[in-house]
C-alpha positions as a LaTeX table, in Angstrom:
\begin{tabular}{lrrr}
\hline
Residue & $x$ (\AA) & $y$ (\AA) & $z$ (\AA) \\
\hline
Met1 & $-26.43$ & $-20.26$ & $-76.37$ \\
Ser2 & $-25.10$ & $-22.24$ & $-73.68$ \\
Arg3 & $-21.59$ & $-22.06$ & $-74.54$ \\
Ala4 & $-19.40$ & $-19.73$ & $-76.59$ \\
Leu5 & $-15.63$ & $-19.06$ & $-77.00$ \\
Ile6 & $-14.31$ & $-15.89$ & $-78.68$ \\
Thr7 & $-10.49$ & $-15.38$ & $-79.30$ \\
Leu8 & $-10.12$ & $-11.49$ & $-79.22$ \\
Asp9 & $-7.82$ & $-10.94$ & $-82.40$ \\
Thr10 & $-9.74$ & $-8.28$ & $-84.44$ \\
Pro11 & $-11.84$ & $-5.17$ & $-83.55$ \\
Asp12 & $-14.83$ & $-7.29$ & $-84.90$ \\
Asp13 & $-14.00$ & $-10.02$ & $-82.30$ \\
Arg14 & $-14.27$ & $-7.51$ & $-79.48$ \\
Ala15 & $-17.56$ & $-5.78$ & $-80.68$ \\
Arg16 & $-18.97$ & $-9.21$ & $-80.93$ \\
Ala17 & $-18.05$ & $-10.15$ & $-77.37$ \\
Ala18 & $-19.25$ & $-6.53$ & $-76.14$ \\
Arg19 & $-22.46$ & $-7.57$ & $-77.79$ \\
Trp20 & $-23.07$ & $-10.90$ & $-76.26$ \\
Cys21 & $-22.00$ & $-9.55$ & $-72.70$ \\
Arg22 & $-24.48$ & $-6.87$ & $-73.29$ \\
Asp23 & $-27.57$ & $-9.42$ & $-74.55$ \\
Leu24 & $-26.66$ & $-12.20$ & $-71.96$ \\
Pro25 & $-29.27$ & $-13.10$ & $-69.40$ \\
Arg26 & $-28.48$ & $-12.07$ & $-65.70$ \\
Gly27 & $-26.41$ & $-14.59$ & $-64.03$ \\
Thr28 & $-24.38$ & $-15.80$ & $-67.14$ \\
Arg29 & $-21.03$ & $-16.58$ & $-66.22$ \\
Val30 & $-17.96$ & $-14.88$ & $-68.35$ \\
Glu31 & $-14.30$ & $-16.22$ & $-68.06$ \\
Phe32 & $-11.22$ & $-14.46$ & $-69.23$ \\
Lys33 & $-8.07$ & $-16.23$ & $-69.96$ \\
Lys34 & $-4.62$ & $-15.21$ & $-71.26$ \\
Thr35 & $-3.46$ & $-16.56$ & $-74.75$ \\
Lys36 & $-3.55$ & $-20.18$ & $-74.52$ \\
Arg37 & $-0.16$ & $-22.45$ & $-74.90$ \\
Thr38 & 0.87 & $-22.96$ & $-78.48$ \\
Leu39 & 0.87 & $-26.33$ & $-80.36$ \\
Pro40 & 4.60 & $-26.04$ & $-80.80$ \\
Gln41 & 5.21 & $-25.74$ & $-76.94$ \\
Asn42 & 2.98 & $-28.41$ & $-76.35$ \\
Ala43 & 5.00 & $-30.53$ & $-78.69$ \\
Arg44 & 8.31 & $-29.33$ & $-77.19$ \\
Met45 & 7.11 & $-30.33$ & $-73.76$ \\
Trp46 & 6.07 & $-33.92$ & $-74.64$ \\
Ser47 & 9.33 & $-34.16$ & $-76.50$ \\
Met48 & 11.04 & $-33.31$ & $-73.05$ \\
Leu49 & 8.75 & $-35.49$ & $-70.83$ \\
Thr50 & 9.90 & $-38.23$ & $-73.25$ \\
Asp51 & 13.33 & $-37.64$ & $-73.09$ \\
Val52 & 13.28 & $-37.62$ & $-69.30$ \\
Ala53 & 10.95 & $-40.75$ & $-69.08$ \\
Leu54 & 13.62 & $-42.68$ & $-71.55$ \\
Gln55 & 16.79 & $-41.63$ & $-69.32$ \\
Lys56 & 15.47 & $-41.12$ & $-65.65$ \\
Glu57 & 14.06 & $-43.11$ & $-62.77$ \\
His58 & 12.38 & $-41.26$ & $-59.91$ \\
Cys59 & 12.53 & $-43.03$ & $-56.54$ \\
Gly60 & 13.70 & $-46.23$ & $-58.15$ \\
Arg61 & 10.91 & $-46.63$ & $-60.94$ \\
Arg62 & 10.69 & $-45.60$ & $-64.59$ \\
Tyr63 & 7.65 & $-43.24$ & $-64.87$ \\
Thr64 & 5.57 & $-42.63$ & $-68.28$ \\
Pro65 & 5.64 & $-39.10$ & $-69.82$ \\
Asp66 & 2.27 & $-38.59$ & $-68.42$ \\
Leu67 & 3.53 & $-39.17$ & $-65.03$ \\
Trp68 & 6.93 & $-36.93$ & $-65.31$ \\
Lys69 & 4.46 & $-34.28$ & $-66.67$ \\
Ile70 & 2.54 & $-34.33$ & $-63.34$ \\
Leu71 & 5.85 & $-34.24$ & $-61.46$ \\
Met72 & 7.03 & $-31.27$ & $-63.42$ \\
Met73 & 3.94 & $-29.30$ & $-63.20$ \\
His74 & 4.26 & $-29.87$ & $-59.50$ \\
Gly75 & 8.05 & $-28.97$ & $-59.29$ \\
Cys76 & 7.33 & $-25.55$ & $-61.41$ \\
Gly77 & 4.36 & $-24.44$ & $-58.66$ \\
Leu78 & 1.43 & $-25.58$ & $-60.74$ \\
Glu79 & $-1.53$ & $-26.96$ & $-59.04$ \\
Val80 & $-1.48$ & $-30.65$ & $-59.13$ \\
Gln81 & $-2.30$ & $-32.99$ & $-56.13$ \\
Met82 & $-2.84$ & $-36.87$ & $-56.23$ \\
Ile83 & $-5.87$ & $-38.20$ & $-54.96$ \\
Pro84 & $-6.50$ & $-41.82$ & $-53.91$ \\
Ser85 & $-8.56$ & $-44.04$ & $-56.34$ \\
Leu86 & $-12.01$ & $-45.55$ & $-55.30$ \\
Asn87 & $-10.50$ & $-48.58$ & $-54.51$ \\
Asn88 & $-7.42$ & $-47.02$ & $-52.64$ \\
Asp89 & $-5.07$ & $-49.14$ & $-55.14$ \\
Thr90 & $-3.49$ & $-46.00$ & $-56.59$ \\
Leu91 & $-3.12$ & $-42.17$ & $-56.55$ \\
Ile92 & $-5.02$ & $-40.18$ & $-59.27$ \\
Pro93 & $-3.62$ & $-37.01$ & $-60.72$ \\
Trp94 & $-5.77$ & $-34.04$ & $-60.12$ \\
Gly95 & $-5.46$ & $-30.39$ & $-60.93$ \\
Gln96 & $-4.74$ & $-27.89$ & $-63.49$ \\
Ser97 & $-4.18$ & $-29.50$ & $-66.96$ \\
Ser98 & $-1.23$ & $-28.47$ & $-69.48$ \\
Ser99 & $-3.83$ & $-27.96$ & $-72.06$ \\
Asp100 & $-5.33$ & $-25.02$ & $-70.01$ \\
Leu101 & $-1.77$ & $-23.31$ & $-69.48$ \\
Ser102 & $-1.13$ & $-19.91$ & $-71.02$ \\
Lys103 & 1.75 & $-19.41$ & $-73.18$ \\
Glu104 & 3.72 & $-17.87$ & $-70.27$ \\
Glu105 & 2.84 & $-20.41$ & $-68.01$ \\
Met106 & 3.90 & $-23.08$ & $-70.55$ \\
Thr107 & 7.07 & $-21.01$ & $-71.07$ \\
Asp108 & 7.91 & $-21.36$ & $-67.60$ \\
Leu109 & 7.32 & $-25.27$ & $-67.16$ \\
Ile110 & 9.52 & $-25.81$ & $-69.97$ \\
Glu111 & 12.21 & $-23.47$ & $-68.78$ \\
Phe112 & 11.93 & $-25.26$ & $-65.53$ \\
Met113 & 12.05 & $-28.79$ & $-67.16$ \\
Phe114 & 15.07 & $-27.48$ & $-68.96$ \\
Ala115 & 16.87 & $-26.40$ & $-65.94$ \\
Trp116 & 15.94 & $-29.82$ & $-64.15$ \\
Gly117 & 16.99 & $-31.63$ & $-67.18$ \\
Ala118 & 20.40 & $-29.92$ & $-66.98$ \\
Glu119 & 20.81 & $-30.43$ & $-63.47$ \\
Asn120 & 20.28 & $-34.32$ & $-63.81$ \\
Gly121 & 22.09 & $-35.23$ & $-66.93$ \\
Ile122 & 19.07 & $-35.33$ & $-69.43$ \\
Ile123 & 20.27 & $-35.38$ & $-73.21$ \\
Trp124 & 17.64 & $-33.65$ & $-75.17$ \\
Ser125 & 16.79 & $-35.39$ & $-78.26$ \\
Asp126 & 15.06 & $-31.91$ & $-79.63$ \\
Pro127 & 17.74 & $-30.66$ & $-82.27$ \\
Ala128 & 16.65 & $-27.17$ & $-81.17$ \\
Leu129 & 17.54 & $-27.66$ & $-77.50$ \\
Arg130 & 20.69 & $-29.33$ & $-78.31$ \\
Ser131 & 21.70 & $-26.45$ & $-80.40$ \\
Leu132 & 20.65 & $-23.69$ & $-77.74$ \\
Ile133 & 23.05 & $-25.58$ & $-75.25$ \\
Ala134 & 25.65 & $-25.67$ & $-77.81$ \\
Ser135 & 25.21 & $-22.10$ & $-78.32$ \\
Ala136 & 25.40 & $-20.85$ & $-74.89$ \\
Pro137 & 27.81 & $-23.35$ & $-73.04$ \\
Asn138 & 29.05 & $-20.95$ & $-70.23$ \\
Arg139 & 25.85 & $-19.46$ & $-69.33$ \\
Gly140 & 24.11 & $-22.07$ & $-67.22$ \\
Tyr141 & 21.69 & $-24.10$ & $-68.42$ \\
Leu142 & 20.48 & $-21.75$ & $-70.87$ \\
Ala143 & 20.68 & $-18.02$ & $-72.31$ \\
Ser144 & 18.40 & $-15.84$ & $-69.92$ \\
Pro145 & 14.82 & $-15.90$ & $-71.16$ \\
Ser146 & 15.47 & $-12.20$ & $-72.18$ \\
Thr147 & 18.22 & $-13.28$ & $-74.42$ \\
Ala148 & 16.94 & $-16.58$ & $-75.51$ \\
Pro149 & 15.56 & $-16.77$ & $-79.24$ \\
Ala150 & 12.01 & $-15.83$ & $-79.58$ \\
Asp151 & 9.88 & $-18.05$ & $-81.55$ \\
Asp152 & 6.17 & $-19.34$ & $-81.43$ \\
Ala153 & 7.37 & $-22.37$ & $-79.56$ \\
Ser154 & 8.97 & $-19.66$ & $-76.98$ \\
Val155 & 12.24 & $-21.16$ & $-76.89$ \\
Pro156 & 13.48 & $-22.58$ & $-74.86$ \\
Ala157 & 9.89 & $-23.44$ & $-73.90$ \\
\hline
\end{tabular}
């Protein structure tokens, strides 16, 4: 086996992982990661990035949702760098991929985007976000994470 992935959901999963670890050859690498971000979180992030891309300019230019994602990840403190292309014509984003974020990291990113959007006049197209804003108008940009409704999409994230 050159690669394998087990999500530890059941006691059988844990037993299988322990058995694999016990039987793997010396020098095998094992990686442990927190629960990965959810599909609803991913959908919310892209919806928000699209709203920003349609409504805002940055440094006098319009950017795609992909480029806004890099800006937001960097603004949130996630590892993102820009490196020059081989022909030095442009810069290429390099760093942590949003698909590799944990649920908690994705929640932090979406909360950052939500706050940034509030400070920059973004009107969210997602009805759940508009509803959340309407239900907490005197609480800043959002009810605090501890009082925000929790669902699989980690509202507000």
